[in-house]
PDB file of N, CA and C in Angstrom:
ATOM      1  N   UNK A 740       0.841  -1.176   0.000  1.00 94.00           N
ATOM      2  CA  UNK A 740       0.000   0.000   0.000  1.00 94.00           C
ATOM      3  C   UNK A 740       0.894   1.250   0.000  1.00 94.00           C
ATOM      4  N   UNK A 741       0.536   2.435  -0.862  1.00 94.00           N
ATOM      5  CA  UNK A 741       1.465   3.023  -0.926  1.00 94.00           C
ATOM      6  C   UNK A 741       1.106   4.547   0.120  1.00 94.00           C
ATOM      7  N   UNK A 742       2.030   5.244   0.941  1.00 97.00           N
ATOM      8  CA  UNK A 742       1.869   5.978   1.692  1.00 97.00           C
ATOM      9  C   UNK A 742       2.225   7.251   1.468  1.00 97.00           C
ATOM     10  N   UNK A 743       1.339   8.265   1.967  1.00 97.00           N
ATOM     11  CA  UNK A 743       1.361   9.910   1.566  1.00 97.00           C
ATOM     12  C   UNK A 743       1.808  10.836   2.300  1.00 97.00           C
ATOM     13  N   UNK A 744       2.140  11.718   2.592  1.00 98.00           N
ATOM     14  CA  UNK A 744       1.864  12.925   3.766  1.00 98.00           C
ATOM     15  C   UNK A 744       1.607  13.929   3.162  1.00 98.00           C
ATOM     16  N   UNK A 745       0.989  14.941   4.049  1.00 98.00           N
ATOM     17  CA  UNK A 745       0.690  15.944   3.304  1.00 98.00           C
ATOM     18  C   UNK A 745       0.917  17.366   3.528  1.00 98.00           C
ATOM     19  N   UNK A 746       0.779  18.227   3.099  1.00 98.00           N
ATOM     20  CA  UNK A 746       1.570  19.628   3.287  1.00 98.00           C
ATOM     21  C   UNK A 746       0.577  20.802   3.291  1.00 98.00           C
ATOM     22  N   UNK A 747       0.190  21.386   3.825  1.00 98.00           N
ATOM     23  CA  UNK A 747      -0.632  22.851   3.783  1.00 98.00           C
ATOM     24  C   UNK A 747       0.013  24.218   3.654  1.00 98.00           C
ATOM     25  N   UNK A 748      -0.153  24.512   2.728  1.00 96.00           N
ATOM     26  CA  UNK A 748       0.681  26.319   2.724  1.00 96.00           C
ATOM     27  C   UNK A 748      -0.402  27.059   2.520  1.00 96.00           C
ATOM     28  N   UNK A 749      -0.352  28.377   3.470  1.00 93.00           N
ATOM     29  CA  UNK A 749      -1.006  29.438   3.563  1.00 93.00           C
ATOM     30  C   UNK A 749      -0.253  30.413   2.928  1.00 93.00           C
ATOM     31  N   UNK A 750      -0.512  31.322   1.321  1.00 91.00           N
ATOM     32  CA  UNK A 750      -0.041  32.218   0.713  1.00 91.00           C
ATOM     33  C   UNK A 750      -1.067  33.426   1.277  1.00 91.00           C
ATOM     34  N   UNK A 751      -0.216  34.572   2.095  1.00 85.00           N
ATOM     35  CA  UNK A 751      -1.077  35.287   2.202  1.00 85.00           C
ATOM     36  C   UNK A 751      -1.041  36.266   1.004  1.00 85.00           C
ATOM     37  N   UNK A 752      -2.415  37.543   0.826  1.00 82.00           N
ATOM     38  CA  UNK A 752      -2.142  38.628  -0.147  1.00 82.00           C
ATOM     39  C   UNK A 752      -1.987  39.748   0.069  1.00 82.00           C
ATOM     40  N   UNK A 753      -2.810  39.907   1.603  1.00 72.00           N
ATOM     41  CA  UNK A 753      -2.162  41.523   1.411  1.00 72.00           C
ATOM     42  C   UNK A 753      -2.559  41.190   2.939  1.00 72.00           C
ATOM     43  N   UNK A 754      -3.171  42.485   3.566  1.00 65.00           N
ATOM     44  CA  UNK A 754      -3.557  42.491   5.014  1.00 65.00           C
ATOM     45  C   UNK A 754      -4.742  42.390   5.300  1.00 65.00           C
ATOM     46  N   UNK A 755      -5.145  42.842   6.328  1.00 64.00           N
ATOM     47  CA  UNK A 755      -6.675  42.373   6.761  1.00 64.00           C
ATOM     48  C   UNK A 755      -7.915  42.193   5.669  1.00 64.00           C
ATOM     49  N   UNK A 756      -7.911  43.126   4.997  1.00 62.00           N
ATOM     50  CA  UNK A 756      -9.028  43.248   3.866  1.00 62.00           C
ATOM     51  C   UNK A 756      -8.432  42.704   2.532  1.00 62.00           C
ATOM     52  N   UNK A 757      -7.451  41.811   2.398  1.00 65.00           N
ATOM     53  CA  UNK A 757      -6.825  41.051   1.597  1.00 65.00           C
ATOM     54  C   UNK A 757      -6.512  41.860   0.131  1.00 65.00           C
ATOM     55  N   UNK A 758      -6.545  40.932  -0.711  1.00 72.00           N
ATOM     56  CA  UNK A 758      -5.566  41.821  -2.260  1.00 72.00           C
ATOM     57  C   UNK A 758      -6.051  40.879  -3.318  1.00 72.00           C
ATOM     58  N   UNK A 759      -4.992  41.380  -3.795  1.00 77.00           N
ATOM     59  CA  UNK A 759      -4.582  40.410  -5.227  1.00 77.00           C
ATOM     60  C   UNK A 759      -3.567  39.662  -4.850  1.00 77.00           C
ATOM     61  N   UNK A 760      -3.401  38.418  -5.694  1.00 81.00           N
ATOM     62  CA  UNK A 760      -2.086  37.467  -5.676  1.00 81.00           C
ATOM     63  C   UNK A 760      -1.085  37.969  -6.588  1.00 81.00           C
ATOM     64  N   UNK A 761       0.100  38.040  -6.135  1.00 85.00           N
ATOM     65  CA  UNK A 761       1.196  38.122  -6.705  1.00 85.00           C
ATOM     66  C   UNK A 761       1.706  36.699  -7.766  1.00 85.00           C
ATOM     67  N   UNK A 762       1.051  37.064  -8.860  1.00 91.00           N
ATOM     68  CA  UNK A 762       1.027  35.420  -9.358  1.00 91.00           C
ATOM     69  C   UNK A 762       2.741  35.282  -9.962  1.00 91.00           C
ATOM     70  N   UNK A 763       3.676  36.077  -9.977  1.00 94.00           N
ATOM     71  CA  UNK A 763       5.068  35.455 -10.028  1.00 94.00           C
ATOM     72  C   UNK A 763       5.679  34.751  -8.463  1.00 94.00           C
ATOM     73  N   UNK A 764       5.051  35.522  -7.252  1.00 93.00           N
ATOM     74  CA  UNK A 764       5.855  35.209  -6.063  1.00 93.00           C
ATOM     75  C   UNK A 764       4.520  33.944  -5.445  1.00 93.00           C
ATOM     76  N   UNK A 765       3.487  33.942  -6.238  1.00 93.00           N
ATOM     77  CA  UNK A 765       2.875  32.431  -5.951  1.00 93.00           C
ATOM     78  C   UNK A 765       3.478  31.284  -7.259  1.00 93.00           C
ATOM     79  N   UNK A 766       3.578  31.470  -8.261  1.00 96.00           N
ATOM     80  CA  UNK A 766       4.089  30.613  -8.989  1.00 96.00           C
ATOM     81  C   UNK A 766       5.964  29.914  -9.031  1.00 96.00           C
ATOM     82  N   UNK A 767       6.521  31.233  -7.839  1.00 96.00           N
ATOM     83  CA  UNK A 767       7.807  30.674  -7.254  1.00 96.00           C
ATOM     84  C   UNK A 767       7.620  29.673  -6.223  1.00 96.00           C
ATOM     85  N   UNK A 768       6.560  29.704  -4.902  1.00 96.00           N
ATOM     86  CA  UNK A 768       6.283  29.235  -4.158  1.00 96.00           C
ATOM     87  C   UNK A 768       5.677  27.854  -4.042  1.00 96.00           C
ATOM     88  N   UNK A 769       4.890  27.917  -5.392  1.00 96.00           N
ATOM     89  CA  UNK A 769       4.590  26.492  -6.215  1.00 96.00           C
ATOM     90  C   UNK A 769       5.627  25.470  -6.512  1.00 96.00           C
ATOM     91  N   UNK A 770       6.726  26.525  -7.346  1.00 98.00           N
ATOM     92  CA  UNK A 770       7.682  25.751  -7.522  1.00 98.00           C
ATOM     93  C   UNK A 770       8.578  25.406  -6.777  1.00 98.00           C
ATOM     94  N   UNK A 771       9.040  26.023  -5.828  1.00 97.00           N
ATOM     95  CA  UNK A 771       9.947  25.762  -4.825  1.00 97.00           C
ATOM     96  C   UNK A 771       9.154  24.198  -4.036  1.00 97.00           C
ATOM     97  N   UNK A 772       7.690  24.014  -3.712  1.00 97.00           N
ATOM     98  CA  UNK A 772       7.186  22.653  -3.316  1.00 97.00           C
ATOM     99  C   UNK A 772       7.704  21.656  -3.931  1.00 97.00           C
ATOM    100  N   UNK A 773       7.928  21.888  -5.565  1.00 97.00           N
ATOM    101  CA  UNK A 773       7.378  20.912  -6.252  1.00 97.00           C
ATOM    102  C   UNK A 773       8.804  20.365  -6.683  1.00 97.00           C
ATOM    103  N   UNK A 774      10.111  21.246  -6.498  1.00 98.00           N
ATOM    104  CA  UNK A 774      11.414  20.873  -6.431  1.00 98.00           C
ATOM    105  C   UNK A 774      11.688  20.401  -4.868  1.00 98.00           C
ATOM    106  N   UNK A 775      10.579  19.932  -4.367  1.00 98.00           N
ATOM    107  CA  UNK A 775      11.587  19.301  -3.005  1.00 98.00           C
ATOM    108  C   UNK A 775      10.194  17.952  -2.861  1.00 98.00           C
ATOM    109  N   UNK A 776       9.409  17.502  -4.120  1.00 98.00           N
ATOM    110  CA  UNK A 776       8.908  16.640  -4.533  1.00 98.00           C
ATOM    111  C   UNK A 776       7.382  16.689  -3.817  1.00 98.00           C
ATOM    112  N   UNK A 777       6.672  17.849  -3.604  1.00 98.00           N
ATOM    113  CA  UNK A 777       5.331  18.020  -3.370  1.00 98.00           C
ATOM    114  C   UNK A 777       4.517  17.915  -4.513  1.00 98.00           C
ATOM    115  N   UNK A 778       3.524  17.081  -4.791  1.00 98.00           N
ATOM    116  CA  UNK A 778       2.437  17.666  -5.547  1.00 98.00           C
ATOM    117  C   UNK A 778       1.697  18.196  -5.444  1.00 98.00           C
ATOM    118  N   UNK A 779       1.007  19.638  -6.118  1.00 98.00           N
ATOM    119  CA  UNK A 779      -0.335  20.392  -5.776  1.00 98.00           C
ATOM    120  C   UNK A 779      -1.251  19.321  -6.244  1.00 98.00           C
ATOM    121  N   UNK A 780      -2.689  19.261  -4.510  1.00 98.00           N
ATOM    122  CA  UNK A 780      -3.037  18.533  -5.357  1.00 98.00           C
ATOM    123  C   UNK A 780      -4.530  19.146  -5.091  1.00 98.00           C
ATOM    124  N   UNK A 781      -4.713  20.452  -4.326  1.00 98.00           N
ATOM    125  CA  UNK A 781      -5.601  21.173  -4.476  1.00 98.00           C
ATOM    126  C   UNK A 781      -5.221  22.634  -3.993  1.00 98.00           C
ATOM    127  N   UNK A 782      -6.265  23.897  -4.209  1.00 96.00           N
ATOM    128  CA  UNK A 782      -5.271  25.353  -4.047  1.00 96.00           C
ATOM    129  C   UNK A 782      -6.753  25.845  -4.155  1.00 96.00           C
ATOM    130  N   UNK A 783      -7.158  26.425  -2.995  1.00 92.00           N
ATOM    131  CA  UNK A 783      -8.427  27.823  -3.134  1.00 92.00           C
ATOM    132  C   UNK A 783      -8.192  28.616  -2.207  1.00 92.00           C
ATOM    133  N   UNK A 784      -9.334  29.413  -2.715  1.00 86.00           N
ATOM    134  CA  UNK A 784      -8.805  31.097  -1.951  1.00 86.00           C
ATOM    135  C   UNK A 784     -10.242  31.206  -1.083  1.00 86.00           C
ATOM    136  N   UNK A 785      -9.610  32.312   0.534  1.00 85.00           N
ATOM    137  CA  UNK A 785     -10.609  32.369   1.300  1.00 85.00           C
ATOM    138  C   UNK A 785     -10.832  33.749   1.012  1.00 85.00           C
ATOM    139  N   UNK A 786     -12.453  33.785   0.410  1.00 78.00           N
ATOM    140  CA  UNK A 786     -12.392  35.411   0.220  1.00 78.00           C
ATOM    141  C   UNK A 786     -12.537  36.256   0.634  1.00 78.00           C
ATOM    142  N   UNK A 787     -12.257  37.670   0.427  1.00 71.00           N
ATOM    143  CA  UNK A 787     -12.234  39.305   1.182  1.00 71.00           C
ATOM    144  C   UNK A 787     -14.117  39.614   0.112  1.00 71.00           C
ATOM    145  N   UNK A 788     -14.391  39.723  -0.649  1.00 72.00           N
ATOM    146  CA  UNK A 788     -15.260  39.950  -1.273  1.00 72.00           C
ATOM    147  C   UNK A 788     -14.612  41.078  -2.745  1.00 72.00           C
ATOM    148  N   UNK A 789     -15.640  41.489  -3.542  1.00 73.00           N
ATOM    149  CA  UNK A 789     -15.259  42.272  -4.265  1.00 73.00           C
ATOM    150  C   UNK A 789     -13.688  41.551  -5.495  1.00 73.00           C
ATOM    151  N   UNK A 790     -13.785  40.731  -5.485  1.00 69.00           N
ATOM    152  CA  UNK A 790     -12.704  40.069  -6.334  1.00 69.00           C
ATOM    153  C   UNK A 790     -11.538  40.437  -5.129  1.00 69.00           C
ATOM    154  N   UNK A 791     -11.611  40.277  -4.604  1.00 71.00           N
ATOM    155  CA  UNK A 791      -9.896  39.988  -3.700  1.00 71.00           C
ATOM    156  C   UNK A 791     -10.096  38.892  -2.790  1.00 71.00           C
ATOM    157  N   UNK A 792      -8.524  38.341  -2.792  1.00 75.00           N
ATOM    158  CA  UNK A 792      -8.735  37.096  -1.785  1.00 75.00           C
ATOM    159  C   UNK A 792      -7.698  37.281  -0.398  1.00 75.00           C
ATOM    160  N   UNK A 793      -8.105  36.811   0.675  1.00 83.00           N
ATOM    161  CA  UNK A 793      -7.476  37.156   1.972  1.00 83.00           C
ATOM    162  C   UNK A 793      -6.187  36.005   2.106  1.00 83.00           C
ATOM    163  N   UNK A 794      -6.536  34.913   1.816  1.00 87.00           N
ATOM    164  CA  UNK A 794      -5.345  33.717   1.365  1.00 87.00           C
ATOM    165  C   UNK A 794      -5.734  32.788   0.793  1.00 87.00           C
ATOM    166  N   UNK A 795      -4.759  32.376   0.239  1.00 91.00           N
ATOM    167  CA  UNK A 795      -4.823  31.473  -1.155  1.00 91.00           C
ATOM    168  C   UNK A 795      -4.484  30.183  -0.042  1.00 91.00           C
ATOM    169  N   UNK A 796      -5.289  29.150  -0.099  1.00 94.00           N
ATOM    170  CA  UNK A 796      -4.376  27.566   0.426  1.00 94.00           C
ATOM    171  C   UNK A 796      -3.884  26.555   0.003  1.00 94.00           C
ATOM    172  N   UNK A 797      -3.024  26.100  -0.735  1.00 97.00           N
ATOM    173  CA  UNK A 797      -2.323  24.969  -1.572  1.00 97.00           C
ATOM    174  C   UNK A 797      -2.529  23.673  -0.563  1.00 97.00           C
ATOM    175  N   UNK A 798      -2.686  22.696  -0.977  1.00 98.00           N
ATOM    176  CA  UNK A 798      -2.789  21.455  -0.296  1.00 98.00           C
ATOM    177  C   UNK A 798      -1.709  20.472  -1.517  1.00 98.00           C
ATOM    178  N   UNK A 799      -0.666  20.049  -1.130  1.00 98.00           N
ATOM    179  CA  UNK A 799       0.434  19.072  -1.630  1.00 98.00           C
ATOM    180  C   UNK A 799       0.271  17.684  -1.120  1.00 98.00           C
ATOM    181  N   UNK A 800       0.529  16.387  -1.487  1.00 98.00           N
ATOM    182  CA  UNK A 800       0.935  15.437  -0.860  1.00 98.00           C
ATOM    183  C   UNK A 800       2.442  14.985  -1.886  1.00 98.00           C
ATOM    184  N   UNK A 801       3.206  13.811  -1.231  1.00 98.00           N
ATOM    185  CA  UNK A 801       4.192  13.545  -1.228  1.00 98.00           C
ATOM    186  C   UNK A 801       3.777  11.965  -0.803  1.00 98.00           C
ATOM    187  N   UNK A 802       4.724  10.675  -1.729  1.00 97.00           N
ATOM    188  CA  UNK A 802       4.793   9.213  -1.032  1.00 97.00           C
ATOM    189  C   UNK A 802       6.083   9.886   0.131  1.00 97.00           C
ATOM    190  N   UNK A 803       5.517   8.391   0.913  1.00 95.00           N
ATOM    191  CA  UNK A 803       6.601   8.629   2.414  1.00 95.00           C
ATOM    192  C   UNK A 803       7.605   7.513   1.507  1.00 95.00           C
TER     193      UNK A 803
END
């Protein structure tokens, strides 16, 4: 049986009333997981309203 663990990252965007994503310094942050062998294997945003998001959450797993 093959075994997982898993990883949670909180990208924040701005401050209390949240932002926009910095989609180069989230698409570094992606990659930096995925060079130390994480897979994204889900990513949503908790929202501020008005099209902005307060944080983005990546969910990765990895075999042990």
């Amino acid at each position: 049986m093959e075994k997982w663990e898993y990883k949670t990252v909180k990208y924040q965007t701005g401050g209390f009333l949240g932002g926009k994503v910095d989609e180069e310094e989230f698409e570094q942050l992606l990659n930096e997981c995925g060079m130390e062998g994480w897979e994204l294997t889900s990513c949503f945003d908790t929202s501020a309203g008005q099209g902005h998001s307060r944080d983005v959450i990546a969910v990765f797993k990895r075999k042990v």
